Short mmCIF file of C-alpha atoms in Angstrom, two decimals:
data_model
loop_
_atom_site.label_atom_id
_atom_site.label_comp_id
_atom_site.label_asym_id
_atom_site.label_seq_id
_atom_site.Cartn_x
_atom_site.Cartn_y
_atom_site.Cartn_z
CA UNK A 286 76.31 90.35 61.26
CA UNK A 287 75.61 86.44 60.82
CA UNK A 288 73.91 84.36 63.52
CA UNK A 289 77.55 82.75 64.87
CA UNK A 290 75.93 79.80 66.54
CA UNK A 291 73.97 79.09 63.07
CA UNK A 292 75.18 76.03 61.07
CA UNK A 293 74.62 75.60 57.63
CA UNK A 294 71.40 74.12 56.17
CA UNK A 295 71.69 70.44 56.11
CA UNK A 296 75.02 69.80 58.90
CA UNK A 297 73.94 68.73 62.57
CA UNK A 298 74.83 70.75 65.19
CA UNK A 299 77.80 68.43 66.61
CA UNK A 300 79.68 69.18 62.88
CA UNK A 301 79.34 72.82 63.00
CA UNK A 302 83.07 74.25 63.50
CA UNK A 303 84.24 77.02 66.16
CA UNK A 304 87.57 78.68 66.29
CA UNK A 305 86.68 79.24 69.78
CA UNK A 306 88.68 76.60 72.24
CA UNK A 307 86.78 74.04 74.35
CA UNK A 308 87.33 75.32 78.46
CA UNK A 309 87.41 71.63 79.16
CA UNK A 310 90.70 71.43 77.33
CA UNK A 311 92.07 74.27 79.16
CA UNK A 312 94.45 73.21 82.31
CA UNK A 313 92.65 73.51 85.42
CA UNK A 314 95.53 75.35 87.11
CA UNK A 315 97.71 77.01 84.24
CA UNK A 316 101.39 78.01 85.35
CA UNK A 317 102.01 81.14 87.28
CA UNK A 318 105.38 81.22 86.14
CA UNK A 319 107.06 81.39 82.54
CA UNK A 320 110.72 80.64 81.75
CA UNK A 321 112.61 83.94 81.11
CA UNK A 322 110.51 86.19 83.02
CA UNK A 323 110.94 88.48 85.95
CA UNK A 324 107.72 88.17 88.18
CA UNK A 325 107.05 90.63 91.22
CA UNK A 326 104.34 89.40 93.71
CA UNK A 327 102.84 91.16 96.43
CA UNK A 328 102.97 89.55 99.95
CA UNK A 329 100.42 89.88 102.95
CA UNK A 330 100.99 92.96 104.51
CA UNK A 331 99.83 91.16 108.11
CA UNK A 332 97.78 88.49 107.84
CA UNK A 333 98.73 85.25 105.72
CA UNK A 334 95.02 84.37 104.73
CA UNK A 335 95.09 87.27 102.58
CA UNK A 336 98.12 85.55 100.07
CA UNK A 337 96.68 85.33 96.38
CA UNK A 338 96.62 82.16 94.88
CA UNK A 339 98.92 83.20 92.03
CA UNK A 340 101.29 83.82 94.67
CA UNK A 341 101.36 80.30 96.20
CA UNK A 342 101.81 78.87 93.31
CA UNK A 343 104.74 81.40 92.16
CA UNK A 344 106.70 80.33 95.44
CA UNK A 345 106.31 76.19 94.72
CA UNK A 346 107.15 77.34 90.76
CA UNK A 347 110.22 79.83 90.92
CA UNK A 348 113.48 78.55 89.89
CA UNK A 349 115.10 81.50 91.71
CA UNK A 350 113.10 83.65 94.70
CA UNK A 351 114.53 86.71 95.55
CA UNK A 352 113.11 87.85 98.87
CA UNK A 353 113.89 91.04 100.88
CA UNK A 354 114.00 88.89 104.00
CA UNK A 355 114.75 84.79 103.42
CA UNK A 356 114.27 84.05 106.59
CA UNK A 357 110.98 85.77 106.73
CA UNK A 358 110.06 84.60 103.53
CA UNK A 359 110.41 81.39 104.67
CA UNK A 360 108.22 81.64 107.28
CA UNK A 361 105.68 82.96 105.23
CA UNK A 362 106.00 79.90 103.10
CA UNK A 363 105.65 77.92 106.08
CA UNK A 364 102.20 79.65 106.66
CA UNK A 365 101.14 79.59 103.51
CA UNK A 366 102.16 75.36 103.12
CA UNK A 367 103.96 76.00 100.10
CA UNK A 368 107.66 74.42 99.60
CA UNK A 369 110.03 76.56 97.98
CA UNK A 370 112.07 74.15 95.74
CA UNK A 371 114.44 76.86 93.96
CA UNK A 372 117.23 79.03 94.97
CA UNK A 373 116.87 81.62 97.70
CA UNK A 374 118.69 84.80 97.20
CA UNK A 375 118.43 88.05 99.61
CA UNK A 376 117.38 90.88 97.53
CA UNK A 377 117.32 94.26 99.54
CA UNK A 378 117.61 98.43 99.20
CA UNK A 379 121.44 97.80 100.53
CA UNK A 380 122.11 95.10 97.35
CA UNK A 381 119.71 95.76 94.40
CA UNK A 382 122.10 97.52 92.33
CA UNK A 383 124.64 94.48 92.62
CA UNK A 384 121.95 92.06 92.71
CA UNK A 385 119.72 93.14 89.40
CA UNK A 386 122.08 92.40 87.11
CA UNK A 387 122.41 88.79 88.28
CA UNK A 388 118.73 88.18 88.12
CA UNK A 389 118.47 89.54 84.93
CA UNK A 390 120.93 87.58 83.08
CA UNK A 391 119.21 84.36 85.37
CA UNK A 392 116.29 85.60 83.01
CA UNK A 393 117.95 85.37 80.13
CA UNK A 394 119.56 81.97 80.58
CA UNK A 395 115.62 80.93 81.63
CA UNK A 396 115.05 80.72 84.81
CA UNK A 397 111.74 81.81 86.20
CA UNK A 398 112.69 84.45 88.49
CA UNK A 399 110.40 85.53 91.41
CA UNK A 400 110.59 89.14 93.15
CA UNK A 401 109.20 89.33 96.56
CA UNK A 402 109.24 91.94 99.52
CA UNK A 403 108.56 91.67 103.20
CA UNK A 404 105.33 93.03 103.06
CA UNK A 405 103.04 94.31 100.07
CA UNK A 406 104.45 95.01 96.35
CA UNK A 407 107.85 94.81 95.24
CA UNK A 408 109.33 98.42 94.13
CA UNK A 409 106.44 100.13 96.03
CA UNK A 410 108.88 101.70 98.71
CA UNK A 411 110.74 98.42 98.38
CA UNK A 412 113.20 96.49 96.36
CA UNK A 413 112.45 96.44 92.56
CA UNK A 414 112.19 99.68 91.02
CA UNK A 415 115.94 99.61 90.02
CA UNK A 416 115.61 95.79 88.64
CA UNK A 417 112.38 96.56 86.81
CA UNK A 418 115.03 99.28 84.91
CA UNK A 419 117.98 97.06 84.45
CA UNK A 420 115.16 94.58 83.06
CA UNK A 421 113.35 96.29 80.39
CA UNK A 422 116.77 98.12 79.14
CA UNK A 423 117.68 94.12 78.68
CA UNK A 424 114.63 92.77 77.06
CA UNK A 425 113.51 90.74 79.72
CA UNK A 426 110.09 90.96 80.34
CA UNK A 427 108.99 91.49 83.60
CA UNK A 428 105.24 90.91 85.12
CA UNK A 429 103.12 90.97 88.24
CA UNK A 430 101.11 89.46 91.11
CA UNK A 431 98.84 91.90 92.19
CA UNK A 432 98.06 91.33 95.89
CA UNK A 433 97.78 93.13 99.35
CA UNK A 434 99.28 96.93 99.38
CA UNK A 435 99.62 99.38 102.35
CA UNK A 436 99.15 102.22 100.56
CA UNK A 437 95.50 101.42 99.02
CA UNK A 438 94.31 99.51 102.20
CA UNK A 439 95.00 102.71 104.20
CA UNK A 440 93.43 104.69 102.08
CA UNK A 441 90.14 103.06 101.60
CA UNK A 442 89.90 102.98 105.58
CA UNK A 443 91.16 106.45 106.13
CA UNK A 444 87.65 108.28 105.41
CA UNK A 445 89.39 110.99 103.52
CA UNK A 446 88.90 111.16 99.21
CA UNK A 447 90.03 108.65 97.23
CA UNK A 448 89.17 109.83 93.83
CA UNK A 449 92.60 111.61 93.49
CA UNK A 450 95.81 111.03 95.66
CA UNK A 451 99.50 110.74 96.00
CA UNK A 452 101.94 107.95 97.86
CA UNK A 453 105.30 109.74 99.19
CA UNK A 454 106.81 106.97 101.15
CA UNK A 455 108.41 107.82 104.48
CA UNK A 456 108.96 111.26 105.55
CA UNK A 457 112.65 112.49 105.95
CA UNK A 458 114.82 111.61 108.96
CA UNK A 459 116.51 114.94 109.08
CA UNK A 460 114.51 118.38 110.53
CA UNK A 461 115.96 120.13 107.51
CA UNK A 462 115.14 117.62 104.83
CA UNK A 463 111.48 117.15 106.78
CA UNK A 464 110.43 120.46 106.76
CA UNK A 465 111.49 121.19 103.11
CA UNK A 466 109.60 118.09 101.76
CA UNK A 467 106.64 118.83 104.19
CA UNK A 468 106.93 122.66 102.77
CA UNK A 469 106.67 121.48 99.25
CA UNK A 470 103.27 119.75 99.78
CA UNK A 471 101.43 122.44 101.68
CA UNK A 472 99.66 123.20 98.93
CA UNK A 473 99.19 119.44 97.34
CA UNK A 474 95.18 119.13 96.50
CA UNK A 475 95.44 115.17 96.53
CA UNK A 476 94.97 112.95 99.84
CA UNK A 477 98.57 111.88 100.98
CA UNK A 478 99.75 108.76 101.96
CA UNK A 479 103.05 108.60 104.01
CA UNK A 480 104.78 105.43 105.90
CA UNK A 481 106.71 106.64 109.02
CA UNK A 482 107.95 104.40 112.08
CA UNK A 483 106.47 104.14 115.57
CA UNK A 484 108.99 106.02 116.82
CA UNK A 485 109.35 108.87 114.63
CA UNK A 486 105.83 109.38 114.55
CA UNK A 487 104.66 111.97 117.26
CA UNK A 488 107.16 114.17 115.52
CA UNK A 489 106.33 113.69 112.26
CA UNK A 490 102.85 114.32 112.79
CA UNK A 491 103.58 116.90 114.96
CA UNK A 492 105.51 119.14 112.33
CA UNK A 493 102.42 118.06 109.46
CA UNK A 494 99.99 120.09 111.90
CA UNK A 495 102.72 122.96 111.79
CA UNK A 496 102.89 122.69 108.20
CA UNK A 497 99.60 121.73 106.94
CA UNK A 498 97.46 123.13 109.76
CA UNK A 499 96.42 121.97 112.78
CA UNK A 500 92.93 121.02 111.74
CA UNK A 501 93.66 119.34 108.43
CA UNK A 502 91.99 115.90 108.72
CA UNK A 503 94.08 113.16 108.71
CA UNK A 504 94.52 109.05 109.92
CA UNK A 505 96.92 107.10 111.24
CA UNK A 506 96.52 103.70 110.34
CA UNK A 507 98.38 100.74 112.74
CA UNK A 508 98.97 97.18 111.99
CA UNK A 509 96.43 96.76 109.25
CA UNK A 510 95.18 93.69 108.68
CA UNK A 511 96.69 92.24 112.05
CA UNK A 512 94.76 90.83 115.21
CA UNK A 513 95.78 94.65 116.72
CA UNK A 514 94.79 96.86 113.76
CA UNK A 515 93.81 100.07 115.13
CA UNK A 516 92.73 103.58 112.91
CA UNK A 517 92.80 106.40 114.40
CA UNK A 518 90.83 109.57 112.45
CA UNK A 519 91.32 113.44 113.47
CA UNK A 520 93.12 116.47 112.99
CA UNK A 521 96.59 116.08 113.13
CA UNK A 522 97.08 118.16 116.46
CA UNK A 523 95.27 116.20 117.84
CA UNK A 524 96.46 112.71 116.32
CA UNK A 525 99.94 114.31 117.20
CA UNK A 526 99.19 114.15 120.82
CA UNK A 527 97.56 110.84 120.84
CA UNK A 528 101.13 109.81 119.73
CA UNK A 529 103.09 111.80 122.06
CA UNK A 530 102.96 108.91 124.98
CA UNK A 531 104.46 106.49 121.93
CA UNK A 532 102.76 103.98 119.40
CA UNK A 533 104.16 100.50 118.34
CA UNK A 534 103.30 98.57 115.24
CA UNK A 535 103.88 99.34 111.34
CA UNK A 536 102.28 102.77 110.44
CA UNK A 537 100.28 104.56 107.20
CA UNK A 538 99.30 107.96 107.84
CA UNK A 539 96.69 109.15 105.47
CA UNK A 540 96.42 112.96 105.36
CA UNK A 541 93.67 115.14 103.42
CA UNK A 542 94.93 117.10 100.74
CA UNK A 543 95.30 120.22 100.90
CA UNK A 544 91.54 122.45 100.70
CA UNK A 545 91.44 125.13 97.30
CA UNK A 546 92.20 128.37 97.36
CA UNK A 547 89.52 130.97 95.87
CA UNK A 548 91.25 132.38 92.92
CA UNK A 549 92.16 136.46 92.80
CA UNK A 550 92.40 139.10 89.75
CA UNK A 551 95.15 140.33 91.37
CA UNK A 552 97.19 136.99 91.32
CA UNK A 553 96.26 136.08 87.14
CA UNK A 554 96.81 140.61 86.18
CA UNK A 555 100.25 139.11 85.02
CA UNK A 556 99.17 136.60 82.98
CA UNK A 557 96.20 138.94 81.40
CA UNK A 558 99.63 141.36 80.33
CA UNK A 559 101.81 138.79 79.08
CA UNK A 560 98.82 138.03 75.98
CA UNK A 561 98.48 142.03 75.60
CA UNK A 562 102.68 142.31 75.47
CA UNK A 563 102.01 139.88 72.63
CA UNK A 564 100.02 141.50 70.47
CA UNK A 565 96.33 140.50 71.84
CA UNK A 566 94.02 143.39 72.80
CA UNK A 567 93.18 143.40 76.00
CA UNK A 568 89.97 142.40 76.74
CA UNK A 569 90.81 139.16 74.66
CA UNK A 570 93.81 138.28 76.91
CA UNK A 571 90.96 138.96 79.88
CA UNK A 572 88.64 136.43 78.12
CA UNK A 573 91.90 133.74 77.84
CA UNK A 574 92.57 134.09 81.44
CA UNK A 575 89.26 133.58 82.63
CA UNK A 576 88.47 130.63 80.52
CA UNK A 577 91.83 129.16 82.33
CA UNK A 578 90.78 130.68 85.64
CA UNK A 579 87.09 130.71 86.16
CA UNK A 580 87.64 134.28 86.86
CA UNK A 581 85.25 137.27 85.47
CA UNK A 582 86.26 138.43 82.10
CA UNK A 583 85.44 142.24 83.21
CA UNK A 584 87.18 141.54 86.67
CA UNK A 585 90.48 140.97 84.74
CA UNK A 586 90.23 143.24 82.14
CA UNK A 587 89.75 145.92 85.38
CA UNK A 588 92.39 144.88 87.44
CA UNK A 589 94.94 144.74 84.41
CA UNK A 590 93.88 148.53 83.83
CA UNK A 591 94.49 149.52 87.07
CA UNK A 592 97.89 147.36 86.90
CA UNK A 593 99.30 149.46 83.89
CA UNK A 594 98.41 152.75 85.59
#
């Protein structure tokens, strides 16, 4: 490959030509915003100093801000010294369906449109998912302000494994629905990540010990990022009854998935028949299943013996 910052033989160095631009020419503080686009921007999740810069600049930019909250939103603007020159339109679970279409076809006619929630990223358990939809079936491209998030700040201070995990937003209201959902992820390998309120909590934790186990390892996570942030690591019986007395404040739980099971002939002797029903001898349907398993070839190959009698 050729020397690129060689000239040729006989040019000085000031006529040698680059394709690559000059960074002086480049605008010191490019636009955050571009006509006909949707933009979602994560807020603080408690305290203001954490705001990106892309997001200050968003607010003074937008033509139209659609905020969970305008009143809080405003405040936040307040914080963050930023005037918000465009339209301010409420943008919430109980209106997104009517409310997507209208900021859509604002996209369209060219507005820069800007997505906000009360606290961390738009469509994350908030407003958004349903406008992200309406949006890309329309053309309109949508984009993002990456910023604070509940979810991944409770995690990285829970103590539990990060390498693989899940985000199920708030637990059911209802015992029936509760127990069903809590049922379905007794078994889940991944660290969980719930939301729940202060005053639903003691219960909720109360029926994971019941449905998880007692001892499972777990953290509730309070007002992160606030002057009163508090994380509180143990079991979940015992978390449960550090929340019977009642806990205030916004609330991540963080619970460890759930530990593996040691795998059994016994429970694979179906799969080991199913190859043999299918025309593959025996102790080649063993070898199959304990490539998939980790199981002993001559373990399988035993048990399905004993299993046809």
């Amino acid at each position: 490959m050729p020397d690129r910052d060689a000239t040729p033989a006989g040019a000085n160095a000031a006529d040698a030509v680059t394709d690559e631009p000059d960074p002086a020419d480049a605008p010191a503080h490019p636009p955050t915003m571009a006509p006909g686009v949707i933009l979602l921007a994560a807020t603080p999740i408690g305290d203001a100093a954490d705001a990106p810069p892309r997001l200050r600049r968003a607010l003074a930019e937008a033509d139209l801000v659609a905020a969970e909250d305008t009143r809080r939103l405003r405040a936040l603007a307040g914080r963050l010294g930023v005037r918000v020159t465009g339209r301010l339109l409420s943008f919430h679970e109980h209106n997104e369906h009517e409310r997507a279409p209208d900021l859509v076809r604002a996209a369209q006619d060219g507005a820069r449109v800007l997505v906000v929630s009360d606290a961390g990223m738009p469509s994350v358990s908030d407003p958004g998912y349903r406008l992200v939809r309406v949006a890309t079936d329309a053309g309109v491209k949508v984009s993002v302000a990456p910023g604070p998030s509940a979810v991944l700040t409770a995690l990285a201070i829970s103590g539990l494994a990060t390498d693989r995990f899940c985000f199920e937003g708030f637990v059911p209201r209802k015992a029936g629905d509760r127990a069903r959902t809590l049922g379905a992820l007794a078994e889940e390998p991944r660290t969980m990540v719930f939301f729940e309120s202060p005053h639903r909590l003691a219960g909720t934790l109360a029926d994971m010990a019941r449905t998880f186990g007692a001892d499972r390892s777990a953290a509730v996570c309070r007002e992160l990022t606030k002057t009163y942030e508090e994380v509180r690591r143990d079991s979940l019986a015992a978390l449960a009854e550090w929340a019977e007395p009642g806990v205030r404040g916004e609330i991540t739980i963080v619970v460890a998935g759930a530990p593996p099971v040691a795998a059994r002939a016994e429970d694979h002797v179906g799969q080991v028949l199913a190859l043999t029903d299918g025309g593959a001898r025996l102790k080649d349907a063993a070898a199959t299943v304990a490539a998939r398993t980790g199981l002993g070839k001559r373990e399988l190959y035993q048990a399905a013996l004993e299993r046809r009698g």
